[in-house]
Amino acid sequence: MNRVPVKLLCAWAALFMCTALQASPVKYFGRVVSSGKGVPDVSVTDGRSVVRTDHAGRYVLESDGNAEFVYISVPSGYTVPLENNAPCFYRNVSDEEKEVLRVDFEIGATMQDETRHMFFLWADVQVYEPEEVRYVEKAAADVRHLVESSGLPAVGVTCGDIIGEWNYTPSLFMPVMAATSQSGVPFYCAVGNHDMDMDARSNEGSKRTFKSLFGPTYYSFNKGKVHYVVLDNVFYLALGYRTVGYIEETQLRWLENDLANVPDGSTVVVCMHIPAYSRAARHKEWGKEELNKITCNRNALYDILEPYNAHLLTAHEHYAENYVMSDRLFEHVHPPLSGLFWQSKWSMDGVPWGYMVYEIDGDDVSWYYKPVGGSREDQFYAYPAGADPARPDCVTANVWNYDPAWKVCWYEDGEFKGEMTRYSGWDRTICEDVEARREKEFKWKYIGAGETEHLFYAKPSSPEAVITVEVTDRFGNVYRKEL
């Protein structure tokens, strides 16, 4: 009897295992229809390849068989049904073992011109306890009032960390999304590090609950002339609660395929939980960047977005920050809806709890911050001399949504004095709130105020002078406060 060499047996075993793990190719086909009529030029994807529907709304998609979902990029002028109070633009095909599978999509026409529309970004809703849901309901009512007063079509994204505790039972995903739906605006969902199953053995299994409720973790949709993309850049290391910001190659290739149908020069808005850039990078202190707070392979993303006028919309840091990377690339890091983890109504950098409003007019994008219960005129705090102990002789201001195109000026007794000086420090509102309430009222006593770079100061010549702070945003809107 001839013996087979051990090395050959091992090779055969390895080949058998690879073959066994390799899924059989699948051909997906179907139609995208609205009121019985096929919708042309709709992107259909399995999370890898992207194809377009023909004149009759038909498509054929060759897949490698590893797809969990077949889904569409919702076209401008159309809506999809809601499931779990989030847009259902996908079909789960992971349990279908067929070589050919029909997957159809029914979408509804909005019957509205969406060239002008509103887009809302909620960051870090992060509800830990059922009683916190009432704050989400209040924010939703705020959004509803804003939309009804504008008369514009609207859409939103909850940009990760929908919930606070992944293992809270029963899960708070559904109460939070039900509260969000009271806005009357469809909110798409991005996955955050708090939304993952931390008992998974690898990154691949860490989003199983999120996927079961909201579908794929990366996808796109369209509104007016703007192409919106949601990415999953939270990579779970399966070591405690540790994650890093990272976009896997499968997603990057999908994004290239998705954007191949978007003309160069178009406005593209990309939402993901963890920021791409950082304040450390702004100061060229590369060694201080923390891998769980940046997107490690951000340059690959920048390269893909280079042909477009792109806005990156991110969260995670629980403070407001803006990075103007180039004339065609802008990153907005959003303050949390949850304030200081629902313990204070101000975030660590002193921004009142609220959300960002983006107003879209064709390819043009403008924005402002909306405090819940406040006005769009509320864009900064101003403090009299002595409020900041680090600058006792100076008036100070916290300009929440500042970027270098803004102007922060001051007047003394009506006389223009020029621009205030930017500095890094701590906002007095959040500092005083934390100092007064942390010991008796805070659940997480280690959480407090954080340093911010959107503070400004000026030194009056007289302590009796009347000081006016004047802030002009990049769109020419002027806001004033008199001290």
Tab-separated table of N, CA, C and O in Angstrom, residues 288-294:
chain	number	residue	atom	x	y	z
A	288	LYS	N	0.581	61.815	18.267
A	288	LYS	CA	-0.451	61.926	19.288
A	288	LYS	C	-1.810	61.436	18.794
A	288	LYS	O	-2.772	61.421	19.562
A	289	GLU	N	-1.909	61.069	17.539
A	289	GLU	CA	-3.191	60.572	17.033
A	289	GLU	C	-3.504	59.211	17.649
A	289	GLU	O	-2.647	58.325	17.718
A	290	GLU	N	-4.752	59.048	18.107
A	290	GLU	CA	-5.205	57.795	18.686
A	290	GLU	C	-5.972	57.001	17.635
A	290	GLU	O	-6.898	57.525	17.008
A	291	LEU	N	-5.621	55.732	17.462
A	291	LEU	CA	-6.150	54.947	16.356
A	291	LEU	C	-7.644	54.668	16.475
A	291	LEU	O	-8.290	54.351	15.477
A	292	ASN	N	-8.186	54.784	17.663
A	292	ASN	CA	-9.631	54.599	17.824
A	292	ASN	C	-10.410	55.893	17.588
A	292	ASN	O	-11.636	55.905	17.674
A	293	LYS	N	-9.683	56.977	17.281
A	293	LYS	CA	-10.341	58.267	17.086
A	293	LYS	C	-10.109	58.863	15.711
A	293	LYS	O	-10.546	59.980	15.437
A	294	ILE	N	-9.428	58.138	14.842
A	294	ILE	CA	-9.212	58.580	13.467
A	294	ILE	C	-9.481	57.406	12.529
A	294	ILE	O	-9.548	56.257	12.958
